Tab-separated table of C-alpha atoms in Angstrom:
chain	number	residue	atom	x	y	z
A	1	GLN	CA	11.974	-4.828	-24.380
A	2	VAL	CA	11.476	-4.997	-20.617
A	3	GLN	CA	10.431	-7.877	-18.393
A	4	LEU	CA	7.834	-7.191	-15.718
A	5	VAL	CA	6.969	-9.340	-12.714
A	6	GLU	CA	3.936	-8.793	-10.481
A	7	SER	CA	3.494	-9.857	-6.888
A	8	GLY	CA	1.275	-9.214	-3.879
A	9	GLY	CA	-2.024	-10.714	-4.977
A	10	GLY	CA	-4.259	-12.600	-2.602
A	11	SER	CA	-7.700	-12.835	-1.035
A	12	VAL	CA	-9.370	-10.100	0.967
A	13	GLN	CA	-12.847	-9.246	2.236
A	14	PRO	CA	-14.818	-6.338	0.757
A	15	GLY	CA	-13.619	-3.079	2.238
A	16	GLY	CA	-10.147	-4.456	2.785
A	17	SER	CA	-6.832	-3.436	1.276
A	18	LEU	CA	-4.111	-5.028	-0.766
A	19	ARG	CA	-0.822	-3.787	-2.172
A	20	LEU	CA	0.587	-5.049	-5.454
A	21	SER	CA	4.122	-4.597	-6.706
A	22	CYS	CA	5.681	-4.676	-10.144
A	23	ALA	CA	9.390	-5.145	-10.718
A	24	ALA	CA	10.979	-4.152	-14.011
A	25	SER	CA	14.121	-5.767	-15.368
A	26	ARG	CA	15.430	-2.378	-16.395
A	27	GLN	CA	14.469	1.276	-16.602
A	28	THR	CA	11.443	2.046	-18.745
A	29	LEU	CA	12.423	5.509	-19.918
A	30	ASP	CA	11.850	4.573	-23.555
A	31	TYR	CA	8.144	3.857	-22.959
A	32	TYR	CA	5.283	6.299	-22.510
A	33	GLY	CA	4.437	4.863	-19.127
A	34	ILE	CA	4.092	1.888	-16.850
A	35	GLY	CA	0.974	0.785	-15.065
A	36	TRP	CA	-1.662	-1.791	-14.267
A	37	PHE	CA	-4.384	-3.632	-16.117
A	38	ARG	CA	-6.810	-6.260	-14.877
A	39	GLN	CA	-8.938	-9.020	-16.315
A	40	ALA	CA	-11.834	-10.776	-14.643
A	41	PRO	CA	-12.997	-14.220	-15.820
A	42	GLY	CA	-14.992	-13.915	-19.026
A	43	LYS	CA	-14.283	-10.203	-19.290
A	44	GLU	CA	-12.018	-8.094	-21.442
A	45	ARG	CA	-8.800	-6.770	-20.008
A	46	GLU	CA	-9.147	-3.198	-18.807
A	47	GLY	CA	-6.762	-0.465	-17.795
A	48	VAL	CA	-6.490	0.409	-14.105
A	49	SER	CA	-3.729	2.975	-13.814
A	50	CYS	CA	-0.857	4.320	-15.871
A	51	VAL	CA	2.042	6.522	-14.788
A	52	SER	CA	3.822	8.500	-17.481
A	53	THR	CA	7.570	8.054	-17.654
A	54	ASN	CA	8.631	11.644	-18.192
A	55	ASP	CA	6.458	13.661	-15.801
A	56	ASP	CA	4.767	11.101	-13.514
A	57	THR	CA	1.297	12.092	-14.656
A	58	ILE	CA	-1.141	9.463	-13.424
A	59	GLU	CA	-4.249	8.148	-15.112
A	60	TYR	CA	-6.828	6.104	-13.230
A	61	ALA	CA	-9.843	4.233	-14.431
A	62	ASP	CA	-13.029	5.877	-13.180
A	63	SER	CA	-13.944	2.705	-11.335
A	64	VAL	CA	-10.902	2.908	-9.044
A	65	LYS	CA	-10.448	6.641	-8.522
A	66	GLY	CA	-10.318	7.541	-4.863
A	67	ARG	CA	-9.641	3.939	-3.853
A	68	PHE	CA	-6.467	2.916	-5.682
A	69	THR	CA	-3.144	4.726	-5.589
A	70	VAL	CA	-0.168	3.974	-7.800
A	71	SER	CA	3.401	5.005	-7.063
A	72	ARG	CA	6.690	4.521	-8.862
A	73	ASP	CA	10.134	4.085	-7.448
A	74	SER	CA	12.273	4.818	-10.491
A	75	SER	CA	15.563	4.185	-8.719
A	76	LYS	CA	14.505	0.613	-7.940
A	77	ASN	CA	12.453	0.059	-11.076
A	78	THR	CA	9.342	-0.807	-9.116
A	79	LEU	CA	5.702	0.191	-9.340
A	80	ALA	CA	3.214	-0.262	-6.519
A	81	LEU	CA	-0.575	-0.327	-6.565
A	82	GLN	CA	-2.222	0.334	-3.224
A	83	MET	CA	-5.811	-0.873	-3.364
A	84	ASN	CA	-8.183	0.270	-0.634
A	85	SER	CA	-11.914	-0.151	-0.072
A	86	LEU	CA	-11.878	-3.190	-2.287
A	87	LYS	CA	-15.104	-4.402	-3.850
A	88	PRO	CA	-16.047	-7.831	-5.211
A	89	GLU	CA	-15.997	-6.359	-8.710
A	90	ASP	CA	-12.294	-5.619	-8.231
A	91	SER	CA	-11.619	-9.358	-8.337
A	92	ALA	CA	-9.386	-10.082	-11.315
A	93	VAL	CA	-5.936	-11.034	-12.428
A	94	TYR	CA	-3.870	-7.876	-12.285
A	95	TYR	CA	-1.129	-7.302	-14.829
A	96	CYS	CA	1.747	-4.898	-14.875
A	97	ALA	CA	2.555	-3.503	-18.306
A	98	THR	CA	4.040	-0.603	-20.162
A	99	CYS	CA	1.128	1.645	-20.995
A	100	ARG	CA	-0.308	4.610	-22.782
A	101	VAL	CA	-3.668	6.281	-22.373
A	102	ARG	CA	-4.877	8.349	-25.287
A	103	ASP	CA	-8.350	9.838	-25.563
A	104	GLY	CA	-9.732	7.264	-23.167
A	105	THR	CA	-8.113	4.308	-24.897
A	106	TRP	CA	-5.711	2.193	-22.873
A	107	ILE	CA	-2.869	0.382	-24.606
A	108	GLY	CA	-0.567	-2.076	-22.878
A	109	ASN	CA	2.513	-4.042	-23.865
A	110	ASN	CA	5.319	-6.025	-22.254
A	111	TRP	CA	2.845	-7.866	-20.058
A	112	GLY	CA	3.796	-9.528	-16.827
A	113	GLN	CA	2.369	-12.918	-15.888
A	114	GLY	CA	-0.242	-11.439	-13.595
A	115	THR	CA	-1.200	-11.798	-9.949
A	116	GLN	CA	-4.674	-12.780	-8.801
A	117	VAL	CA	-6.833	-10.669	-6.514
A	118	ILE	CA	-9.996	-12.118	-4.974
A	119	VAL	CA	-12.407	-9.925	-3.045
A	120	SER	CA	-15.167	-11.934	-1.404
A	121	TRP	CA	-16.896	-12.749	1.866
């Protein structure tokens, strides 16, 4: 079991950028990956990005490809999500979690408490 804590959320105008961080209480080598999910009010939680533990392969949701970039600092047990060209539909609570993506299905566990992102005028 690992504890994850997110930070970096806030408000930004459309087209702006925001950088989120996730801190893990320990190494996550015994999980398939670590990544980000998000949930907008009244919507189901969806996967955003997942980085595999063994080879750093990265999966992105189609909706964020080309705009979001995830990076992992294994030595410091941190995961960052750089979000550029933000859109109002990106507004959500973003969660860090251990993750696995298989045949288009995203599975998350060990959820953090979440950090809110608001993209509006």
